Coordinates of C-alpha atoms and ligand atoms in Angstrom, one line a residue:
M1 CA 13.4 36.1 6.9
K2 CA 15.8 33.9 9.0
K3 CA 19.5 33.7 7.7
L4 CA 19.4 29.9 8.1
A5 CA 16.8 27.6 6.8
D6 CA 15.0 24.9 9.1
I7 CA 15.2 22.2 6.5
G8 CA 16.5 21.9 3.0
L9 CA 15.0 20.1 0.1
I10 CA 16.5 18.4 -3.1
G11 CA 14.2 18.0 -5.9
L12 CA 11.7 20.7 -7.1
A13 CA 9.5 18.4 -9.2
V14 CA 5.8 19.0 -8.4
M15 CA 5.8 16.8 -5.1
G16 CA 8.8 18.7 -3.9
E17 CA 7.5 22.1 -4.8
N18 CA 4.1 21.5 -3.1
L19 CA 5.7 19.9 0.1
V20 CA 8.2 22.9 0.5
L21 CA 5.2 25.5 -0.1
N22 CA 3.4 23.4 2.7
M23 CA 6.3 23.7 5.0
E24 CA 6.7 27.3 4.5
S25 CA 3.1 27.9 5.0
K26 CA 3.6 26.4 8.5
G27 CA 6.3 29.0 9.4
Y28 CA 9.3 27.2 8.3
T29 CA 12.2 28.5 6.1
V30 CA 13.2 26.2 3.6
A31 CA 16.3 25.9 1.4
V32 CA 15.8 24.4 -2.1
F33 CA 18.0 22.9 -4.6
N34 CA 17.4 21.2 -7.9
R35 CA 19.8 19.1 -10.0
T36 CA 18.7 21.2 -13.0
V37 CA 19.6 24.5 -11.2
D38 CA 17.5 26.7 -13.3
K39 CA 14.5 25.5 -11.7
V40 CA 15.6 26.8 -8.3
D41 CA 15.5 30.4 -9.5
K42 CA 12.4 29.9 -11.5
F43 CA 10.7 28.4 -8.1
V44 CA 12.0 31.0 -5.8
N45 CA 10.9 34.0 -8.2
G46 CA 7.7 32.2 -9.2
R47 CA 5.5 30.1 -6.9
G48 CA 7.8 30.8 -4.0
A49 CA 8.1 34.5 -4.5
G50 CA 7.9 36.7 -1.5
K51 CA 8.1 33.6 0.8
N52 CA 10.6 32.1 3.1
F53 CA 12.8 30.3 0.7
I54 CA 16.5 30.2 0.3
G55 CA 17.5 29.1 -3.3
A56 CA 20.8 27.1 -3.3
H57 CA 22.6 26.6 -6.5
S58 CA 24.8 23.9 -5.3
I59 CA 24.5 21.0 -2.6
E60 CA 27.4 22.8 -0.7
E61 CA 25.4 26.0 -0.6
L62 CA 22.2 24.0 0.4
C63 CA 24.0 22.5 3.4
A64 CA 25.7 25.7 4.4
S65 CA 22.2 27.5 4.5
L66 CA 20.8 25.1 7.1
E67 CA 20.5 25.5 10.9
K68 CA 22.1 22.6 12.9
P69 CA 21.5 19.8 13.1
R70 CA 21.1 20.2 9.5
K71 CA 18.0 18.3 7.9
V72 CA 18.4 17.8 4.0
M73 CA 15.5 15.9 2.5
M74 CA 15.5 14.4 -0.9
L75 CA 12.3 14.1 -3.0
V76 CA 14.0 12.5 -6.1
K77 CA 13.4 9.3 -8.2
A78 CA 13.8 6.1 -6.2
G79 CA 17.0 4.0 -6.9
K80 CA 20.3 5.1 -8.1
P81 CA 19.6 9.0 -7.8
V82 CA 19.0 8.5 -4.1
D83 CA 22.4 6.9 -3.5
D84 CA 24.1 9.6 -5.8
F85 CA 22.6 12.4 -3.7
I86 CA 23.8 10.7 -0.4
E87 CA 27.3 10.6 -1.7
L88 CA 27.1 14.2 -2.8
I89 CA 25.6 15.4 0.5
I90 CA 27.8 13.5 3.0
P91 CA 30.8 15.6 2.6
H92 CA 29.0 18.8 3.6
L93 CA 27.3 17.6 6.7
E94 CA 28.7 16.9 10.2
K95 CA 28.0 14.6 13.1
G96 CA 24.3 14.5 14.0
D97 CA 23.0 16.0 10.8
I98 CA 20.1 14.3 8.9
I99 CA 19.7 13.0 5.5
I100 CA 15.9 12.2 4.6
D101 CA 14.6 10.2 1.7
G102 CA 10.9 11.1 1.0
G103 CA 10.6 9.1 -2.2
N104 CA 9.1 5.7 -2.9
S105 CA 12.4 3.8 -2.1
H106 CA 12.4 0.1 -1.6
F107 CA 12.7 -0.8 2.1
P108 CA 15.9 -3.0 1.7
D109 CA 17.6 0.1 0.1
T110 CA 16.5 2.2 3.2
I111 CA 17.8 -0.5 5.6
R112 CA 21.2 -0.3 3.7
R113 CA 21.3 3.4 3.5
T114 CA 20.5 3.8 7.1
K115 CA 23.5 1.8 8.1
Y116 CA 25.7 3.4 5.6
V117 CA 24.7 7.0 6.7
E118 CA 25.0 6.2 10.3
S119 CA 28.4 4.7 9.7
K120 CA 29.5 8.2 8.7
G121 CA 28.4 9.6 11.9
L122 CA 25.1 11.0 10.5
L123 CA 21.3 10.1 10.8
Y124 CA 19.1 8.8 8.2
I125 CA 15.3 8.9 7.6
G126 CA 13.4 7.0 5.0
T127 CA 9.9 8.4 5.0
G128 CA 6.9 7.4 2.9
V129 CA 4.8 10.4 1.8
S130 CA 1.4 9.8 0.4
G131 CA -1.2 12.0 -1.1
G132 CA -0.1 12.9 -4.5
E133 CA 0.5 16.4 -5.4
E134 CA -2.4 17.9 -3.6
G135 CA -1.6 15.9 -0.4
A136 CA 1.8 17.4 -0.5
L137 CA 0.7 20.8 -0.5
K138 CA -2.3 20.6 1.8
G139 CA -1.3 17.8 4.2
P140 CA 0.2 14.5 3.1
S141 CA 0.4 11.3 5.2
M142 CA 4.0 10.7 6.4
M143 CA 5.5 7.4 7.5
P144 CA 9.1 8.0 8.8
G145 CA 11.6 5.4 9.7
G146 CA 15.3 5.1 10.1
S147 CA 17.7 6.3 12.8
P148 CA 15.6 6.9 16.0
A149 CA 17.7 9.7 17.2
A150 CA 16.7 11.7 14.0
W151 CA 13.0 11.7 15.0
P152 CA 12.9 14.4 17.6
A153 CA 14.5 16.7 15.4
V154 CA 12.1 16.4 12.5
K155 CA 9.0 15.6 14.5
E156 CA 7.7 19.2 14.7
I157 CA 8.1 20.0 11.1
F158 CA 6.7 16.6 9.8
Q159 CA 3.8 16.7 12.1
A160 CA 3.1 20.3 11.3
V161 CA 2.8 19.6 7.5
A162 CA 1.1 16.4 7.8
A163 CA -2.7 15.9 7.3
K164 CA -4.8 16.0 10.3
V165 CA -7.7 13.8 11.4
E166 CA -11.0 15.2 12.9
D167 CA -9.7 15.6 16.4
G168 CA -6.5 17.3 15.2
E169 CA -4.1 14.3 15.5
P170 CA -1.4 14.4 12.6
C171 CA -1.3 11.6 10.1
C172 CA 2.4 11.2 10.8
D173 CA 4.3 9.4 13.7
W174 CA 7.7 7.4 14.0
V175 CA 7.2 4.1 12.3
G176 CA 10.4 2.3 13.4
E177 CA 14.0 1.6 12.8
D178 CA 15.8 1.6 9.4
G179 CA 13.4 0.6 6.5
A180 CA 10.2 0.4 8.6
G181 CA 8.8 3.7 7.3
H182 CA 9.3 2.7 3.6
F183 CA 8.0 -0.8 4.3
V184 CA 4.8 0.6 5.8
K185 CA 4.5 2.9 2.7
M186 CA 5.0 -0.1 0.5
V187 CA 2.2 -2.0 2.2
H188 CA 0.0 1.3 1.8
N189 CA 0.6 1.3 -1.9
G190 CA -0.3 -2.4 -2.1
I191 CA -3.3 -1.8 -0.2
E192 CA -3.9 1.1 -2.8
Y193 CA -3.6 -1.5 -5.5
G194 CA -6.0 -3.8 -3.9
D195 CA -8.7 -1.0 -3.1
M196 CA -8.4 0.2 -6.8
Q197 CA -8.8 -3.5 -8.2
I198 CA -11.9 -4.2 -6.2
I199 CA -13.4 -1.0 -7.2
C200 CA -12.6 -1.8 -10.9
E201 CA -14.2 -5.3 -10.7
A202 CA -17.5 -3.6 -9.2
Y203 CA -17.3 -1.2 -12.2
Q204 CA -17.0 -4.0 -14.7
L205 CA -19.9 -5.9 -13.1
M206 CA -22.1 -2.9 -13.1
K207 CA -21.3 -2.0 -16.6
E208 CA -21.2 -5.4 -18.3
M209 CA -23.5 -7.7 -16.1
L210 CA -26.0 -4.9 -15.0
G211 CA -25.8 -2.8 -18.2
M212 CA -25.4 0.4 -16.3
S213 CA -24.3 3.7 -17.7
A214 CA -21.4 5.8 -16.3
D215 CA -24.0 8.2 -14.9
E216 CA -25.9 5.5 -13.1
M217 CA -22.5 4.2 -11.8
H218 CA -21.7 7.7 -10.6
E219 CA -24.7 7.7 -8.5
V220 CA -24.0 4.4 -7.0
F221 CA -20.4 5.5 -6.1
K222 CA -21.8 8.8 -4.6
A223 CA -24.3 6.8 -2.4
W224 CA -21.3 4.4 -1.4
N225 CA -19.2 7.4 -0.4
N226 CA -21.8 8.2 2.3
D227 CA -21.6 4.9 3.8
V228 CA -19.3 2.2 5.1
L229 CA -17.1 2.5 1.9
D230 CA -16.6 6.2 2.4
S231 CA -13.0 6.8 1.1
Y232 CA -10.8 8.9 -1.3
L233 CA -10.6 6.1 -3.9
I234 CA -14.6 5.7 -3.9
E235 CA -14.8 9.6 -4.1
I236 CA -12.5 10.0 -7.0
T237 CA -14.0 7.0 -8.8
R238 CA -17.6 8.8 -8.4
D239 CA -16.0 11.9 -10.0
I240 CA -14.3 10.0 -12.7
L241 CA -17.6 8.2 -13.8
G242 CA -19.3 11.6 -13.8
F243 CA -16.5 13.4 -16.0
K244 CA -17.5 14.0 -19.6
D245 CA -15.1 14.3 -22.6
E246 CA -15.4 17.3 -25.0
D247 CA -18.2 15.5 -26.8
G248 CA -20.3 14.9 -23.7
E249 CA -19.5 11.2 -23.5
P250 CA -17.9 9.7 -20.3
L251 CA -14.1 10.2 -20.7
V252 CA -13.4 7.0 -18.8
E253 CA -14.7 4.8 -21.6
K254 CA -12.2 6.1 -24.0
I255 CA -9.2 5.3 -22.1
L256 CA -7.1 2.3 -23.1
D257 CA -7.5 -0.6 -20.7
T258 CA -3.9 -1.2 -19.9
A259 CA -2.7 -0.5 -16.4
G260 CA 0.7 0.9 -15.6
Q261 CA 2.6 0.3 -12.4
K262 CA 5.8 1.6 -11.0
G263 CA 6.5 -1.5 -8.8
T264 CA 5.4 -1.0 -5.4
G265 CA 2.5 -3.2 -5.5
K266 CA 4.9 -5.9 -7.0
W267 CA 7.4 -5.3 -4.1
T268 CA 4.4 -5.8 -1.5
G269 CA 3.7 -9.2 -3.2
V270 CA 7.3 -10.2 -3.4
S271 CA 7.7 -9.3 0.2
A272 CA 4.7 -11.5 1.1
L273 CA 6.1 -14.5 -0.7
D274 CA 9.5 -13.9 0.9
L275 CA 7.8 -13.9 4.5
G276 CA 5.3 -16.6 3.8
I277 CA 2.2 -14.4 4.2
P278 CA -0.9 -15.0 2.2
L279 CA -1.4 -11.7 0.7
T280 CA -3.8 -12.8 -1.9
L281 CA -5.9 -9.8 -2.6
I282 CA -3.0 -7.6 -3.3
G283 CA -1.3 -10.4 -5.3
E284 CA -4.2 -10.7 -7.6
S285 CA -4.4 -6.9 -8.0
V286 CA -0.8 -6.9 -9.3
F287 CA -1.5 -9.8 -11.6
A288 CA -4.8 -8.1 -12.8
R289 CA -2.6 -5.0 -13.9
C290 CA -0.2 -7.5 -15.6
L291 CA -3.1 -9.2 -17.5
S292 CA -4.6 -6.0 -18.4
A293 CA -1.2 -5.0 -20.1
Q294 CA -1.3 -8.1 -22.4
K295 CA -3.7 -6.1 -24.5
D296 CA -2.8 -7.5 -27.8
L297 CA -2.9 -11.2 -26.8
R298 CA -6.3 -10.5 -25.2
V299 CA -7.7 -8.9 -28.3
E300 CA -6.6 -12.0 -30.2
A301 CA -7.9 -14.4 -27.6
S302 CA -11.3 -12.6 -27.5
K303 CA -11.8 -13.5 -31.1
V304 CA -11.3 -17.2 -30.7
I305 CA -12.2 -18.3 -27.2
N306 CA -15.9 -18.3 -26.1
G307 CA -17.4 -18.2 -22.6
P308 CA -20.8 -17.1 -21.4
A309 CA -22.4 -14.0 -22.5
A310 CA -23.0 -11.8 -19.6
Q311 CA -26.8 -11.7 -18.6
F312 CA -28.5 -10.7 -15.4
E313 CA -32.0 -11.5 -14.7
G314 CA -32.1 -11.0 -11.0
D315 CA -32.9 -8.0 -8.7
K316 CA -30.6 -5.2 -9.9
A317 CA -31.0 -3.1 -6.7
Q318 CA -30.2 -6.2 -4.6
M319 CA -27.1 -6.8 -6.6
I320 CA -25.7 -3.3 -6.2
D321 CA -26.3 -3.7 -2.4
D322 CA -24.5 -7.0 -2.5
L323 CA -21.7 -5.3 -4.5
K324 CA -21.2 -2.8 -1.7
N325 CA -20.9 -5.8 0.9
A326 CA -18.6 -7.6 -1.5
L327 CA -16.3 -4.4 -1.6
F328 CA -16.7 -4.2 2.2
G329 CA -15.9 -7.8 2.9
A330 CA -12.8 -7.8 0.4
K331 CA -11.6 -4.6 2.0
I332 CA -11.6 -6.0 5.4
I333 CA -9.6 -9.1 4.1
S334 CA -7.1 -6.8 2.2
Y335 CA -6.3 -4.9 5.3
A336 CA -6.1 -8.1 7.5
Q337 CA -3.6 -9.6 5.1
G338 CA -1.7 -6.3 4.8
Y339 CA -1.5 -5.9 8.7
N340 CA -0.4 -9.7 8.8
L341 CA 2.5 -9.0 6.5
M342 CA 3.6 -6.0 8.6
M343 CA 3.4 -8.3 11.7
E344 CA 5.6 -10.8 10.0
A345 CA 8.0 -8.2 8.7
A346 CA 8.3 -6.6 12.2
K347 CA 9.4 -10.0 13.4
E348 CA 11.9 -10.5 10.7
Y349 CA 13.5 -7.1 10.7
G350 CA 13.1 -6.3 14.4
W351 CA 10.7 -3.5 14.2
N352 CA 8.4 -2.4 17.1
L353 CA 5.5 -1.2 14.9
N354 CA 2.4 0.4 16.2
Y355 CA -0.4 -0.9 14.2
G356 CA -3.0 1.5 15.6
G357 CA -0.7 4.5 14.9
I358 CA -0.4 3.0 11.4
A359 CA -4.0 3.1 11.0
L360 CA -4.0 6.8 12.2
M361 CA -1.2 7.8 9.8
W362 CA -3.4 6.2 6.9
R363 CA -6.6 7.8 8.2
G364 CA -6.1 11.1 6.4
G365 CA -3.9 12.6 3.7
C366 CA -3.1 9.4 1.8
I367 CA -4.6 7.6 -1.2
I368 CA -6.1 4.8 0.9
R369 CA -7.7 7.3 3.5
S370 CA -11.2 6.1 4.5
V371 CA -13.4 6.3 7.5
F372 CA -12.8 2.5 7.9
L373 CA -9.3 3.2 9.1
A374 CA -10.7 4.6 12.4
D375 CA -12.1 1.2 13.0
I376 CA -8.9 -0.5 12.6
K377 CA -7.2 1.9 15.0
T378 CA -9.9 1.2 17.4
A379 CA -9.3 -2.6 17.0
F380 CA -5.5 -2.3 17.6
D381 CA -6.2 0.2 20.5
K382 CA -8.4 -2.3 22.3
N383 CA -5.9 -5.2 21.6
P384 CA -2.4 -4.3 20.5
D385 CA -1.6 -7.9 20.2
L386 CA -4.5 -8.6 17.7
A387 CA -3.1 -11.5 15.5
N388 CA -5.6 -11.0 12.6
L389 CA -8.0 -8.2 12.1
L390 CA -10.8 -10.8 11.3
L391 CA -10.5 -11.9 15.1
D392 CA -11.5 -8.5 16.3
P393 CA -15.1 -8.7 17.3
Y394 CA -16.2 -5.7 15.2
F395 CA -14.7 -6.8 12.1
K396 CA -15.8 -10.3 12.5
E397 CA -19.2 -9.3 12.8
K398 CA -18.9 -7.0 9.7
V399 CA -17.4 -9.6 7.6
E400 CA -19.8 -12.3 8.6
A401 CA -22.7 -9.8 7.6
A402 CA -21.1 -9.0 4.4
Q403 CA -20.4 -12.4 3.2
V404 CA -24.0 -13.1 2.1
G405 CA -24.1 -10.5 -0.5
W406 CA -20.2 -11.0 -1.4
R407 CA -20.8 -14.7 -2.1
R408 CA -23.8 -13.8 -4.4
V409 CA -21.6 -11.4 -6.3
C410 CA -18.8 -13.8 -6.7
A411 CA -21.0 -16.7 -7.8
T412 CA -22.9 -14.4 -10.3
A413 CA -19.8 -13.0 -11.7
L414 CA -18.3 -16.4 -12.3
S415 CA -21.3 -17.7 -14.0
N416 CA -21.4 -14.7 -16.1
G417 CA -17.9 -15.0 -17.2
I418 CA -16.7 -11.7 -15.6
P419 CA -13.2 -11.8 -14.0
V420 CA -13.4 -10.8 -10.4
P421 CA -9.8 -12.2 -9.2
A422 CA -9.5 -9.9 -6.1
L423 CA -13.1 -10.3 -4.9
T424 CA -13.0 -14.0 -5.4
S425 CA -9.6 -14.6 -3.9
A426 CA -10.3 -12.6 -0.7
L427 CA -13.5 -14.8 -0.2
C428 CA -11.4 -17.8 -0.7
Y429 CA -8.9 -16.6 1.9
F430 CA -11.8 -15.8 4.3
D431 CA -13.1 -19.3 3.9
G432 CA -9.6 -20.8 4.2
F433 CA -8.8 -18.7 7.3
R434 CA -12.0 -19.9 9.2
S435 CA -11.5 -23.6 8.3
E436 CA -10.1 -25.8 11.0
R437 CA -9.2 -28.3 8.6
L438 CA -7.6 -27.8 5.1
P439 CA -6.7 -30.2 2.4
A440 CA -3.1 -29.9 3.3
N441 CA -3.1 -33.4 4.8
L442 CA -3.4 -34.9 1.2
L443 CA -0.7 -32.4 0.1
Q444 CA 1.7 -33.6 2.8
A445 CA 1.0 -37.2 1.8
Q446 CA 1.6 -36.4 -2.0
R447 CA 4.9 -34.7 -0.8
D448 CA 5.8 -37.8 1.2
Y449 CA 4.8 -40.1 -1.5
F450 CA 7.0 -38.7 -4.4
G451 CA 9.8 -37.2 -2.3
A452 CA 10.0 -38.7 1.2
H453 CA 9.3 -35.3 2.5
T454 CA 7.7 -36.5 5.7
Y455 CA 4.6 -35.4 7.4
E456 CA 3.1 -35.0 11.0
R457 CA 0.2 -36.9 12.3
L458 CA -3.0 -35.7 14.1
D459 CA -2.5 -38.4 16.6
K460 CA 1.0 -37.7 17.5
P461 CA 2.7 -34.5 19.1
R462 CA 3.7 -31.7 16.8
G463 CA 7.3 -31.8 15.7
Q464 CA 7.4 -35.7 15.2
F465 CA 7.7 -36.5 11.5
F466 CA 6.8 -39.7 9.7
H467 CA 7.6 -41.2 6.4
T468 CA 5.5 -44.0 4.8
N469 CA 6.7 -46.3 2.1
W470 CA 3.6 -45.8 0.0
T471 CA 4.3 -48.1 -2.9
G472 CA 6.3 -50.7 -1.3
R473 CA 9.1 -50.0 -3.7
G474 CA 10.5 -46.7 -1.9
G475 CA 12.8 -47.1 1.0
D476 CA 12.4 -46.0 4.5
T477 CA 14.9 -43.1 4.2
A478 CA 13.0 -39.7 4.5
S479 CA 14.5 -36.6 2.7
S480 CA 16.3 -34.2 5.0
T481 CA 14.1 -31.4 6.2
Y482 CA 14.6 -28.0 4.8
E483 CA 12.5 -24.9 4.8
V484 CA 12.4 -22.4 1.9
Ligands
LIG1 C1 0.7 7.8 -2.8 C2 1.0 7.0 -4.1 C3 2.1 7.1 -4.9 C4 2.2 6.0 -6.0 C5 1.3 6.2 -7.2 C6 1.6 5.6 -8.4 O1 0.7 7.2 -1.8 O2 0.7 9.1 -3.1 O3 0.9 5.5 -3.6 O4 3.2 6.9 -4.1 O5 3.5 6.2 -6.5 O6 0.0 5.9 -6.7 O7 1.7 4.0 -8.1 P1 1.7 3.0 -9.5 O8 2.1 3.9 -10.7 O9 2.4 1.9 -9.0 O10 0.2 2.7 -9.7

């Protein structure tokens, strides 16, 4: 075993343990530390026994056991613990050493921390790590950003442990400056929320409208996983629907219908509102979780408020095929919206994002991995300046073809009183996006009417603003222009 370790890790929870085991299996020596120090010996003598690990019992010992430039990675709870550890690590590092945060940190924190750590002469990386426990062990998707000078020092280790796609390309590359890596991971999680929600909407329609059993749905998801929807989330849904409780009944039906969330989907929605990007599918997915959490209120409402009873008399097989198209169409919209958010953020925060590269990072290892991401990569490889995924010829054609079934699904769901917020909001975005004219002319007139907010005219050049005295009672003074 080498005397000094290639990298150090703080945080021996399940993700941390699995990630260091992954690193070690690729030939690296890893120094490990945990706040509850007992865990260090337990790990080194347990899962890590006989392997190239150096157990450290203090941060000082951890830093002293690293090769230069020292690389100290934290896999700890996002928020204050990250700031606390940074303070504890800094005194034991020297110029050029690197602090890495591999948790789900909020990107503004990573922007702030990069500046702070750089001000101490050190380098900082905030990296998204996706794929759960299994991904950490067998190959996660990694999205690093931070101090560009730190990348060459960690590239080899990160790319060695990351998942690989069919041609051997690693699902890890440099994302960009300061908070770019955590921003991209945040959008990944937002897309994860969206993919999960549309799958749940399809499940509810199959169950309540088509009256299908868990076993029948299991078969549908199995077939979908061999087609355009082939993805990790479809695959685990297939398995969940096929999973039986001890009494032989499907376990999924015994689970309380209130969704949890740790906040990354909400952050994505808030960021979209801040940047003025219509991220409707993800937004609805976050709100759907919020509505599900109001269980007591819903139970009360269900007893007193009536709606149509779900009944379906059409062609069931056709509806299942339509559902596949609805999921596919909505998924294209979700990615189009997520990519738009990243494009706007890149402008706002000065990041030079490689959109094809991001699709490749998400292609394997992570929760949203799917065959579909290969087509997104191709779209951005063909046109790196693609303004919206829907304008790519391949996706335009696919979404146009999917819309027929997708519209049938939404219309049928609405008339049966089954909520499909993500599928319908995505369809409305699609129709809005392809509309030359939207009713915002009337909206501008309303704003001008009650608040003299002014409007532009179709028959005058852009940038010239007009105010009308609509009632004859108002004056000619327009309100000053301000943008939120
Ligand atoms: C991943 C996941 C992970 C996320 C969980 C829980 O990429 O491995 O995105 O980072 O934290 O999925 O998220 P919620 O609790 O918000 O559903």
